[in-house]
XYZ file of C-alpha atoms in Angstrom:
685
model
C 31.588 0.319 -22.258
C 33.304 1.974 -19.353
C 32.200 5.484 -20.441
C 28.579 4.326 -20.171
C 29.127 2.907 -16.689
C 29.706 6.442 -15.293
C 25.980 6.982 -15.370
C 25.239 4.077 -13.014
C 25.935 5.638 -9.610
C 23.386 8.354 -10.233
C 20.770 6.343 -12.149
C 20.773 3.460 -9.539
C 19.542 5.844 -6.760
C 17.047 7.905 -8.865
C 14.956 5.674 -11.125
C 13.336 3.114 -8.676
C 11.467 5.426 -6.330
C 9.035 6.334 -9.097
C 7.099 3.115 -9.507
C 7.085 2.517 -5.558
C 5.458 5.909 -5.047
C 2.537 4.774 -7.311
C 1.974 1.335 -5.744
C -1.390 0.733 -4.204
C -1.102 -0.584 -0.600
C -3.463 -1.258 2.398
C -3.328 0.949 5.242
C -1.486 -0.222 8.343
C -3.879 1.788 10.572
C -7.522 0.745 9.999
C -9.990 3.657 10.568
C -13.746 4.014 11.227
C -16.195 6.679 12.255
C -18.395 5.899 15.283
C -21.268 7.577 16.863
C -22.451 7.300 20.549
C -26.011 7.341 19.123
C -27.350 6.383 15.874
C -30.478 8.763 16.362
C -29.109 12.040 17.606
C -31.666 14.614 18.875
C -32.003 17.943 17.109
C -30.900 20.760 19.271
C -28.571 18.527 21.409
C -25.053 17.348 21.273
C -23.521 13.943 21.025
C -20.096 12.350 20.729
C -18.412 10.815 17.703
C -15.074 8.917 17.569
C -12.445 8.319 14.872
C -11.374 4.775 15.822
C -7.807 4.040 14.933
C -6.646 0.393 14.759
C -2.903 -0.012 13.966
C -1.776 -3.358 12.730
C 0.542 -5.343 15.007
C 3.896 -3.640 15.181
C 2.552 -0.320 13.908
C 1.670 2.833 15.838
C -0.156 6.181 15.266
C 0.739 9.687 16.514
C -0.493 12.261 19.012
C -1.450 15.704 17.893
C 2.207 16.648 18.497
C 4.180 13.777 17.140
C 7.438 14.736 18.694
C 10.665 14.971 16.908
C 9.530 12.840 14.091
C 6.361 12.388 12.210
C 3.592 14.645 11.066
C 0.114 15.508 12.850
C -3.065 13.915 11.663
C -5.352 16.067 9.392
C -9.086 15.533 9.113
C -11.662 17.334 6.744
C -15.301 17.031 7.450
C -18.184 16.934 5.022
C -21.527 17.184 6.980
C -24.964 18.463 6.135
C -25.920 21.824 6.949
C -26.969 22.408 10.629
C -24.425 20.227 11.939
C -21.294 21.550 13.823
C -18.325 19.321 14.737
C -16.019 20.515 17.468
C -12.218 19.909 17.904
C -10.856 16.477 18.196
C -9.674 15.264 21.638
C -6.679 12.930 21.819
C -6.042 10.253 24.511
C -2.995 10.382 26.701
C -0.035 9.303 24.441
C 2.948 7.030 25.024
C 6.616 7.738 24.347
C 8.868 5.844 21.955
C 12.556 6.697 21.505
C 14.222 5.299 18.428
C 17.869 6.111 17.904
C 17.614 8.905 20.323
C 14.513 10.495 18.504
C 11.541 10.996 20.736
C 8.040 10.128 19.254
C 4.771 10.697 20.981
C 2.614 7.796 19.816
C -0.125 5.176 20.472
C 0.181 1.530 20.307
C -2.936 -0.478 20.009
C -6.443 0.659 19.264
C -7.244 4.379 20.190
C -9.893 6.823 19.417
C -10.069 10.560 18.825
C -13.456 12.051 20.133
C -15.404 15.100 18.978
C -18.576 16.749 20.176
C -21.174 17.271 17.449
C -24.236 19.578 17.891
C -27.347 19.473 15.766
C -29.397 22.464 14.919
C -32.726 22.594 16.726
C -34.572 23.057 13.270
C -33.508 19.674 11.933
C -36.666 17.594 11.507
C -36.995 14.068 12.967
C -36.149 11.423 10.533
C -33.776 13.586 8.503
C -30.808 11.513 7.109
C -27.397 12.741 8.688
C -24.466 11.406 6.659
C -21.188 12.284 8.309
C -17.992 11.952 6.154
C -14.411 12.683 6.869
C -11.347 12.690 4.598
C -8.218 11.978 6.801
C -4.378 11.942 6.496
C -2.140 10.386 9.127
C 1.233 8.706 9.643
C 1.559 5.009 10.418
C 4.994 3.737 11.613
C 6.933 0.722 12.711
C 10.135 1.120 14.625
C 11.901 0.983 11.134
C 9.553 2.592 8.546
C 6.843 5.392 8.398
C 3.905 5.461 5.920
C 1.811 8.458 5.199
C -1.650 7.084 4.909
C -5.057 8.496 3.964
C -8.664 7.415 3.684
C -12.248 8.541 3.331
C -14.793 7.037 5.792
C -18.051 8.047 7.362
C -21.416 6.953 9.159
C -24.999 7.418 8.280
C -27.320 8.707 11.193
C -30.859 9.677 11.346
C -32.248 12.577 13.421
C -34.223 11.024 16.282
C -34.614 10.469 20.154
C -30.909 10.850 20.954
C -30.983 7.351 22.650
C -27.367 6.101 23.419
C -26.552 3.096 21.520
C -22.628 2.746 21.987
C -22.412 4.011 25.579
C -19.950 1.324 26.927
C -17.426 1.743 24.187
C -17.568 5.579 24.438
C -17.186 5.436 28.257
C -13.895 3.340 27.660
C -12.730 5.953 25.139
C -13.359 8.716 27.718
C -11.377 7.114 30.419
C -8.263 7.651 28.191
C -8.839 11.234 27.531
C -6.732 13.835 29.607
C -8.853 15.973 31.885
C -8.517 19.798 31.932
C -6.415 21.336 34.881
C -8.472 23.943 36.573
C -5.630 26.347 37.388
C -3.148 28.120 35.274
C 0.535 26.780 35.126
C 3.596 29.118 35.104
C 6.910 28.760 33.198
C 10.147 30.573 33.093
C 13.489 30.118 31.227
C 16.672 30.088 33.353
C 19.681 29.834 31.336
C 19.291 26.851 29.069
C 16.512 25.258 31.159
C 12.799 25.660 30.800
C 10.989 25.328 34.231
C 7.364 24.736 34.471
C 5.315 24.924 37.769
C 1.912 23.090 37.531
C -0.692 23.260 40.198
C -1.225 19.803 41.734
C -2.420 18.967 45.222
C 0.306 17.528 47.440
C -2.174 14.862 48.662
C -3.071 13.558 45.119
C -1.299 10.487 43.806
C 0.955 10.833 40.699
C 2.898 8.102 38.877
C 5.728 8.380 36.493
C 4.980 12.061 35.415
C 6.078 13.422 32.065
C 5.200 16.684 30.267
C 3.979 16.419 26.588
C 4.331 19.828 25.003
C 1.707 20.686 22.518
C 3.477 23.955 21.737
C 6.354 23.166 19.337
C 9.922 24.292 19.680
C 9.915 25.173 23.419
C 11.650 22.064 24.768
C 14.075 19.445 23.867
C 11.897 16.361 23.284
C 14.607 13.725 23.622
C 16.155 15.174 26.710
C 15.316 13.700 30.066
C 12.850 15.623 32.197
C 13.482 16.298 35.808
C 10.080 16.307 37.754
C 9.679 16.990 41.455
C 6.997 18.135 43.966
C 7.173 21.391 46.050
C 3.943 21.609 48.086
C 0.998 21.807 45.782
C 3.225 22.214 42.726
C 4.729 19.811 40.312
C 8.008 21.297 38.916
C 9.268 20.213 35.461
C 12.730 21.043 34.352
C 13.852 20.309 30.794
C 16.540 21.686 28.358
C 14.891 24.642 26.470
C 14.532 24.944 22.731
C 14.613 28.162 20.591
C 11.177 29.435 21.145
C 11.008 28.949 24.864
C 12.050 32.645 25.527
C 9.651 34.259 23.244
C 6.442 32.427 23.505
C 3.528 33.769 25.780
C 1.770 30.449 26.320
C 2.773 26.809 26.447
C 0.030 24.246 25.956
C 0.715 20.714 26.937
C -0.346 17.657 28.864
C 0.943 16.292 32.268
C 0.871 12.590 32.231
C 0.121 11.401 35.906
C -0.609 7.763 35.253
C -0.621 5.101 32.622
C -3.744 6.470 30.851
C -4.306 9.538 33.023
C -3.258 12.951 32.343
C -4.119 16.745 32.770
C -4.414 19.320 29.964
C -2.858 22.588 30.843
C -1.803 26.041 29.648
C 1.296 27.686 31.240
C 1.983 31.551 31.018
C 5.204 33.472 31.966
C 5.556 33.599 35.728
C 7.656 32.571 38.697
C 8.446 29.048 39.228
C 9.368 27.849 42.686
C 12.492 25.817 43.468
C 12.533 22.116 42.795
C 11.412 19.846 45.466
C 11.389 16.148 46.065
C 12.139 14.264 42.911
C 9.592 12.041 41.377
C 10.621 8.906 39.469
C 9.645 9.116 35.675
C 8.521 6.270 33.654
C 10.783 3.987 31.598
C 10.916 5.048 28.069
C 9.913 2.481 25.453
C 12.756 2.124 22.874
C 12.068 0.525 19.499
C 15.742 0.565 18.465
C 17.425 -2.616 18.008
C 20.227 -3.000 20.406
C 23.227 -2.210 18.180
C 25.927 -3.849 20.516
C 29.294 -4.568 19.273
C 28.473 -8.387 18.810
C 25.431 -7.640 16.795
C 27.250 -5.117 14.529
C 30.195 -7.467 13.941
C 27.972 -10.438 13.212
C 25.962 -8.481 10.674
C 29.051 -6.875 9.171
C 30.748 -10.259 8.857
C 27.764 -11.718 7.259
C 27.601 -8.807 4.690
C 31.317 -9.312 3.847
C 30.938 -13.077 3.261
C 27.715 -12.593 1.349
C 29.370 -10.027 -0.841
C 32.205 -12.494 -1.601
C 29.782 -15.067 -2.802
C 28.100 -12.613 -5.266
C 31.400 -12.873 -7.224
C 30.328 -16.377 -8.625
C 26.985 -14.992 -10.063
C 26.894 -15.169 -13.848
C 26.431 -11.489 -14.429
C 29.424 -10.572 -11.944
C 31.923 -13.308 -12.697
C 32.772 -12.181 -16.227
C 33.639 -8.645 -14.874
C 35.681 -9.921 -12.100
C 37.525 -12.470 -14.361
C 38.593 -9.811 -16.736
C 39.797 -7.530 -14.097
C 41.781 -10.477 -12.655
C 43.329 -11.031 -16.051
C 44.043 -7.235 -16.261
C 46.232 -7.893 -13.094
C 48.104 -10.528 -14.881
C 48.619 -8.221 -17.763
C 50.003 -5.570 -15.458
C 52.827 -7.859 -14.349
C 55.071 -6.428 -11.685
C 53.817 -2.913 -11.548
C 52.689 -3.170 -7.931
C 51.596 0.584 -7.656
C 49.535 0.442 -10.808
C 47.872 -2.974 -9.655
C 47.015 -1.662 -6.148
C 45.777 1.633 -7.596
C 43.344 -0.193 -9.773
C 42.248 -2.537 -6.963
C 41.466 0.266 -4.643
C 39.659 2.276 -7.422
C 37.593 -0.977 -8.242
C 36.724 -1.242 -4.549
C 35.813 2.375 -4.299
C 33.423 1.882 -7.276
C 31.801 -1.137 -5.626
C 31.558 0.449 -2.238
C 30.097 3.683 -3.310
C 27.364 2.007 -5.369
C 26.473 -0.252 -2.459
C 26.199 2.740 -0.154
C 24.175 4.606 -2.626
C 21.707 1.657 -3.017
C 21.762 1.419 0.796
C 21.022 4.979 1.337
C 18.216 4.904 -1.283
C 16.590 1.849 0.361
C 16.714 3.519 3.825
C 15.215 6.699 2.374
C 12.511 4.929 0.632
C 11.653 2.940 3.688
C 11.723 6.035 5.860
C 9.217 7.669 3.355
C 6.841 4.782 3.732
C 7.761 2.396 0.995
C 7.972 -1.255 2.151
C 11.183 -1.744 -0.037
C 13.915 -4.422 0.455
C 17.251 -5.126 -0.982
C 17.139 -5.012 -4.927
C 14.069 -2.802 -4.547
C 15.028 -1.053 -7.937
C 14.373 -4.275 -9.892
C 10.578 -4.191 -8.947
C 10.385 -1.329 -11.464
C 10.220 -2.731 -15.256
C 12.027 0.383 -16.436
C 15.155 -0.647 -14.423
C 14.866 -4.258 -15.689
C 14.726 -2.945 -19.244
C 17.731 -0.529 -18.550
C 19.732 -3.522 -17.327
C 18.698 -5.540 -20.258
C 20.059 -2.965 -22.680
C 23.060 -2.343 -20.648
C 23.929 -6.056 -20.324
C 23.265 -6.527 -23.911
C 25.836 -3.879 -24.850
C 28.396 -5.188 -22.441
C 28.016 -8.765 -23.960
C 28.576 -7.254 -27.370
C 31.561 -5.395 -26.233
C 32.955 -8.585 -24.698
C 32.306 -10.423 -27.947
C 34.463 -7.782 -29.826
C 31.718 -6.312 -31.884
C 32.832 -2.843 -31.039
C 35.209 -0.871 -28.825
C 33.965 2.192 -27.302
C 36.542 5.000 -27.489
C 37.119 7.539 -24.620
C 35.664 10.842 -24.454
C 38.846 12.338 -25.637
C 38.682 10.276 -28.793
C 42.012 8.469 -28.350
C 42.538 4.911 -27.060
C 40.286 2.965 -24.736
C 39.030 4.622 -21.549
C 40.597 2.053 -19.355
C 43.970 2.298 -21.188
C 43.968 6.066 -20.747
C 43.092 5.993 -17.123
C 43.237 2.546 -15.551
C 41.941 3.734 -12.046
C 39.043 5.595 -13.629
C 38.080 2.540 -15.688
C 38.453 0.160 -12.562
C 36.187 2.532 -10.657
C 33.318 2.305 -13.107
C 33.871 -1.450 -13.478
C 33.462 -1.891 -9.721
C 30.182 0.235 -10.046
C 28.902 -1.956 -12.733
C 29.694 -5.111 -10.810
C 27.835 -3.816 -7.640
C 24.886 -2.610 -9.593
C 24.323 -5.873 -11.594
C 24.785 -7.993 -8.448
C 21.958 -6.608 -6.522
C 19.333 -9.081 -7.787
C 21.325 -11.742 -5.940
C 21.213 -12.846 -2.216
C 22.712 -15.873 -0.623
C 24.121 -17.297 2.588
C 24.850 -14.719 5.261
C 23.451 -11.755 3.239
C 19.672 -12.171 4.305
C 20.232 -11.761 8.094
C 22.882 -9.076 7.585
C 20.564 -7.028 5.305
C 17.799 -7.502 7.608
C 19.846 -6.145 10.564
C 20.767 -3.183 8.430
C 17.142 -2.106 8.645
C 16.655 -1.946 12.386
C 20.046 -0.754 13.600
C 20.847 3.005 13.606
C 21.492 4.578 10.283
C 25.336 5.022 10.608
C 25.572 1.114 11.502
C 23.260 0.191 8.697
C 25.461 2.142 6.202
C 28.605 0.386 7.572
C 26.850 -2.945 6.783
C 26.015 -1.760 3.201
C 29.823 -0.829 2.909
C 30.741 -4.134 4.216
C 28.704 -5.898 1.516
C 30.574 -3.878 -1.154
C 33.869 -4.625 0.428
C 33.162 -8.340 0.422
C 32.370 -8.021 -3.319
C 35.577 -6.391 -3.952
C 37.637 -8.527 -1.712
C 38.821 -11.223 -4.120
C 40.203 -8.539 -6.408
C 41.820 -6.829 -3.459
C 43.539 -10.010 -2.193
C 44.895 -10.743 -5.785
C 46.291 -7.108 -6.077
C 48.010 -7.013 -2.536
C 49.147 -10.730 -2.488
C 51.906 -10.957 -5.296
C 52.182 -14.726 -4.678
C 48.632 -15.342 -5.589
C 48.682 -13.060 -8.566
C 51.854 -14.929 -9.930
C 49.686 -18.106 -10.139
C 47.326 -16.426 -12.772
C 47.921 -17.462 -16.303
C 50.471 -15.399 -18.267
C 49.102 -12.760 -20.755
C 48.855 -14.027 -24.392
C 46.555 -14.169 -27.470
C 44.331 -16.591 -25.369
C 43.108 -13.602 -23.338
C 41.139 -12.282 -26.305
C 39.407 -15.548 -26.855
C 38.665 -15.739 -23.026
C 37.136 -12.237 -23.247
C 34.842 -13.417 -26.093
C 33.871 -16.378 -24.073
C 32.718 -14.205 -21.207
C 30.214 -12.674 -23.519
C 28.238 -15.955 -23.108
C 27.131 -15.547 -19.285
C 26.455 -11.869 -20.088
C 24.169 -12.906 -22.844
C 22.474 -15.347 -20.673
C 21.902 -12.740 -18.069
C 20.315 -10.518 -20.858
C 18.007 -13.457 -21.654
C 17.114 -13.878 -17.999
C 16.247 -10.078 -17.849
C 14.060 -10.464 -20.956
C 12.162 -13.110 -19.162
C 11.779 -11.084 -16.023
C 10.541 -8.231 -18.037
C 7.900 -10.507 -19.665
C 6.737 -11.779 -16.254
C 6.456 -8.154 -14.948
C 4.793 -6.548 -18.081
C 3.536 -9.352 -20.297
C 4.267 -10.089 -23.914
C 4.114 -6.466 -25.081
C 6.732 -5.435 -22.589
C 9.141 -8.225 -23.283
C 8.653 -7.608 -27.060
C 9.709 -3.867 -26.405
C 12.628 -5.135 -24.585
C 13.758 -7.534 -27.389
C 13.242 -4.614 -30.050
C 15.332 -2.222 -27.843
C 18.192 -4.789 -27.421
C 18.159 -5.356 -31.248
C 18.152 -1.626 -31.922
C 21.127 -1.235 -29.511
C 22.902 -4.183 -31.329
C 22.487 -2.601 -34.608
C 23.798 0.738 -33.513
C 26.875 -0.729 -31.779
C 27.497 -2.943 -34.865
C 27.568 0.258 -37.038
C 29.900 1.703 -34.469
C 32.183 -1.372 -34.730
C 32.283 -1.084 -38.504
C 33.223 2.607 -38.198
C 36.058 1.724 -35.960
C 37.347 -0.822 -38.373
C 37.406 1.853 -41.004
C 39.204 4.182 -38.772
C 36.303 6.607 -38.392
C 34.931 8.156 -35.313
C 32.346 5.945 -33.660
C 30.325 8.504 -31.751
C 27.774 9.006 -34.504
C 25.826 5.670 -33.865
C 25.886 6.293 -30.122
C 23.287 9.046 -30.426
C 20.571 6.837 -32.024
C 21.604 4.190 -29.425
C 20.815 6.536 -26.608
C 17.469 7.633 -28.395
C 16.459 3.897 -28.600
C 17.371 3.458 -24.869
C 15.220 6.461 -23.833
C 12.333 5.663 -26.222
C 12.145 2.074 -24.849
C 12.264 3.248 -21.165
C 9.418 5.634 -21.891
C 7.268 3.162 -23.724
C 7.627 0.172 -21.406
C 4.490 -0.720 -19.363
C 4.862 0.129 -15.705
C 1.660 -1.667 -14.603
C 1.471 -5.479 -14.393
C -1.041 -7.171 -16.507
C -3.329 -9.666 -14.938
C -1.548 -12.556 -16.428
C 2.061 -11.531 -15.781
C 4.030 -11.851 -12.648
C 1.805 -14.297 -10.936
C 3.577 -16.840 -8.779
C 3.279 -20.524 -10.133
C 3.007 -23.241 -7.543
C 5.148 -25.655 -9.768
C 5.352 -29.220 -8.620
C 4.099 -28.238 -5.128
C 0.774 -26.839 -6.372
C 1.311 -23.780 -4.145
C -1.320 -21.195 -3.240
C -0.691 -17.416 -3.350
C 0.480 -16.190 0.056
C -1.938 -14.161 2.264
C -1.688 -13.785 6.031
C -5.325 -14.629 6.546
C -4.891 -17.913 4.526
C -1.753 -18.629 6.645
C -3.721 -18.143 9.918
C -6.610 -20.270 8.498
C -4.271 -23.084 7.884
C -2.424 -22.804 11.112
C -5.742 -22.767 13.026
C -6.627 -26.070 11.363
C -3.295 -27.553 12.717
C -2.003 -28.154 9.242
C 1.758 -27.855 8.594
C 2.563 -25.063 6.207
C 5.578 -24.203 4.145
C 5.827 -20.593 3.078
C 8.374 -19.152 0.566
C 8.819 -15.733 -0.823
C 10.447 -15.349 -4.309
C 10.904 -12.946 -7.204
C 11.517 -13.534 -10.868
C 14.698 -11.285 -10.685
C 16.157 -13.214 -7.606
C 18.717 -15.618 -8.996
C 18.932 -17.506 -5.689
C 15.194 -17.906 -5.489
C 15.204 -19.378 -9.078
C 18.080 -21.757 -8.362
C 16.274 -23.055 -5.262
C 13.069 -23.569 -7.259
C 14.698 -25.519 -9.971
C 17.150 -27.476 -7.826
C 14.834 -28.224 -4.756
C 11.322 -26.972 -4.650
C 10.172 -28.225 -8.037
C 11.555 -31.797 -7.564
C 9.004 -34.632 -7.537
C 10.470 -36.206 -4.459
C 9.676 -32.890 -2.470
C 6.214 -32.882 -3.967
C 5.521 -36.406 -2.912
C 6.861 -35.859 0.713
C 4.745 -32.687 1.143
C 1.750 -34.603 -0.140
C 2.316 -37.431 2.158
C 2.880 -35.247 5.204
C -0.081 -33.001 4.339
C 2.056 -29.918 4.311
C 0.322 -26.869 2.560
C 2.479 -24.574 0.487
C 2.050 -20.824 0.206
C 4.176 -18.727 -2.279
C 4.539 -14.979 -2.046
C 5.737 -13.262 -5.391
C 7.660 -10.098 -4.746
C 8.617 -9.634 -8.357
C 6.711 -6.342 -8.708
C 6.751 -5.429 -4.939
C 3.934 -6.060 -2.376
C 3.554 -3.951 0.699
C 1.830 -6.782 2.588
C 4.826 -9.151 1.787
C 7.295 -6.304 2.492
C 5.742 -5.847 5.954
C 5.815 -9.652 6.522
C 9.563 -9.891 5.559
C 10.320 -7.083 7.927
C 8.741 -8.900 10.909
C 11.012 -11.740 10.306
C 14.167 -9.606 10.173
C 14.513 -9.853 6.347
C 15.024 -7.034 3.703
C 14.294 -9.122 0.621
C 13.873 -12.431 -0.804
C 14.294 -15.337 -0.593
C 12.755 -16.350 2.711
C 11.658 -19.931 3.540
C 9.580 -20.660 6.561
C 8.165 -24.051 7.899
C 5.301 -23.896 10.397
C 4.817 -27.078 12.271
C 1.216 -27.730 13.798
C 0.952 -25.479 16.852
C 4.672 -24.425 16.691
C 6.730 -21.247 15.948
C 7.870 -20.798 12.326
C 11.255 -22.349 11.523
C 13.507 -20.170 9.240
C 15.213 -22.387 6.628
C 18.530 -21.489 5.038
C 18.739 -19.377 1.882
C 20.102 -22.281 -0.109
C 17.758 -25.223 -0.083
C 18.300 -28.993 -0.793
C 16.055 -31.810 -1.544
C 17.115 -33.556 1.676
C 16.376 -30.587 3.704
C 12.771 -30.286 2.414
C 12.111 -33.966 2.540
C 13.007 -33.856 6.211
C 10.304 -31.378 7.072
C 7.490 -32.826 9.177
C 9.181 -36.031 10.106
């Protein structure tokens, strides 16, 4: 099977994004179109507002988003005789994440525009205003391109103001136009801007937001000073500073106060008395050495524990026995161990990079994100079935050169691909230490996050490394003999059980039709490999049956349903009679001072299923929860859910399981990832 494993490193990073890109999700920034009057007068102007309400922890962007993000885009659909002017943006804030400067808005904000009605519009005429918009919504860790269509229905009338107070509040946050022209010049690598501003006027924590792109370094610190009736801004220049003939921008002079200005080439006076700038809001997690070491240690320990999982243990045990077979060839043993480690670490880094890229593109993905796509579950089902049949001795896959087994021809290459397989099939599992470590990986700088993913791979490979580099331990391994072939056949059992579990997950994701297709594909693969084994026994080349086996795999992947039927994938409350999770329902229960137990699970999460069988679905726990009046909410992440993904993010987790207990009026208590009956029956007492 090791020839097939060479495809894994590429496949694991390319397949999963397809389903996520098509998943429906609610917008994190709620939008609405408002009008200052419901009855605008013909021949006059009035103001409308696109109101933007980011969810907690999210933000929107100014018309120039800074070093990251994309500007908003709105297209109007209005009746003839109506003219809509340019949108006016409020004074923005700054947010620096990992040294990248963003110009943003936290909390509710509004974009205003003047609307003019033609004088010929008759009174009583319906005036439907519609707009189709695209914008970017971000947290400190993930950005999501969003879109929506919304509007308002008005009627031509008297022009009486109906929303004056709200619009007056919106206007207080708009910058005012500066009456005089500013000047700019480039001196060496510095852009200098002189902005007319009376010496007697108050100014607080000034900052220049450039609307013109590529003229200044957004992330660099600005030096702002006063020289008489001029405010002088000095900042490192960018590539277009010396060629543009006009720089548009905004000088922030207070918390929600600013001046719109245009600067043209001219003489700029010398800098004067410095003015203190505002403190930059940084959304980056403090990646100090203690935080990094703690997360890295958790990843290594969590990776080590993955070795006892039923789909990983057979691979590890067979590699350990290969060490015993190698005897005293220290160089060969260590070479294979390092190659195995390289395969594990590279796949973990690949999965980590794909996860970070998906989240940066707007997908609320977490660890084992690829398993939310039924096609990946089906691929794993067929792959694990083939591995189980190989372990059972049904066939031996020859190398691409046609002579000997791949591992026998090149032990290091075989070890590398074995490590890649071990890392890939281990991704459904999380356990102690892993949750916090992978959660931290999503909020620290990218280079630190990749170090944490590498630590996870190192932990997974560590037992094999220890055996390879500590001869005393390796000497305790059983001596090679005929029993090794029987042990190899025995290891087919947990792999077949893994295939059975994957078939169940596929059924939960896609229903009976999808599960039937998976079983049919596995049977087709088994028949092709049985044919290959018979040809090997007869001394013939075995490559011919591999072609239909590949065709069976591709056909099954093309036909498997990718949408979840209504009856599939729904969380079951089990003995606890749980309700489906929803943040509104959680807040409703908490407002009623009812204790609440919330847990998040997925059908492909082995730790989740072990906890449900061993603790959550026990009668003693159900009786205790009923006696204490503890409500139970369950969030099913089998097929992915953006709302659950964002909720997990806020609690520092990148995936499931997550267990929370809310005492009446208290903060949530995060329970360990391995539950016991005693732990659960102690809640609320």
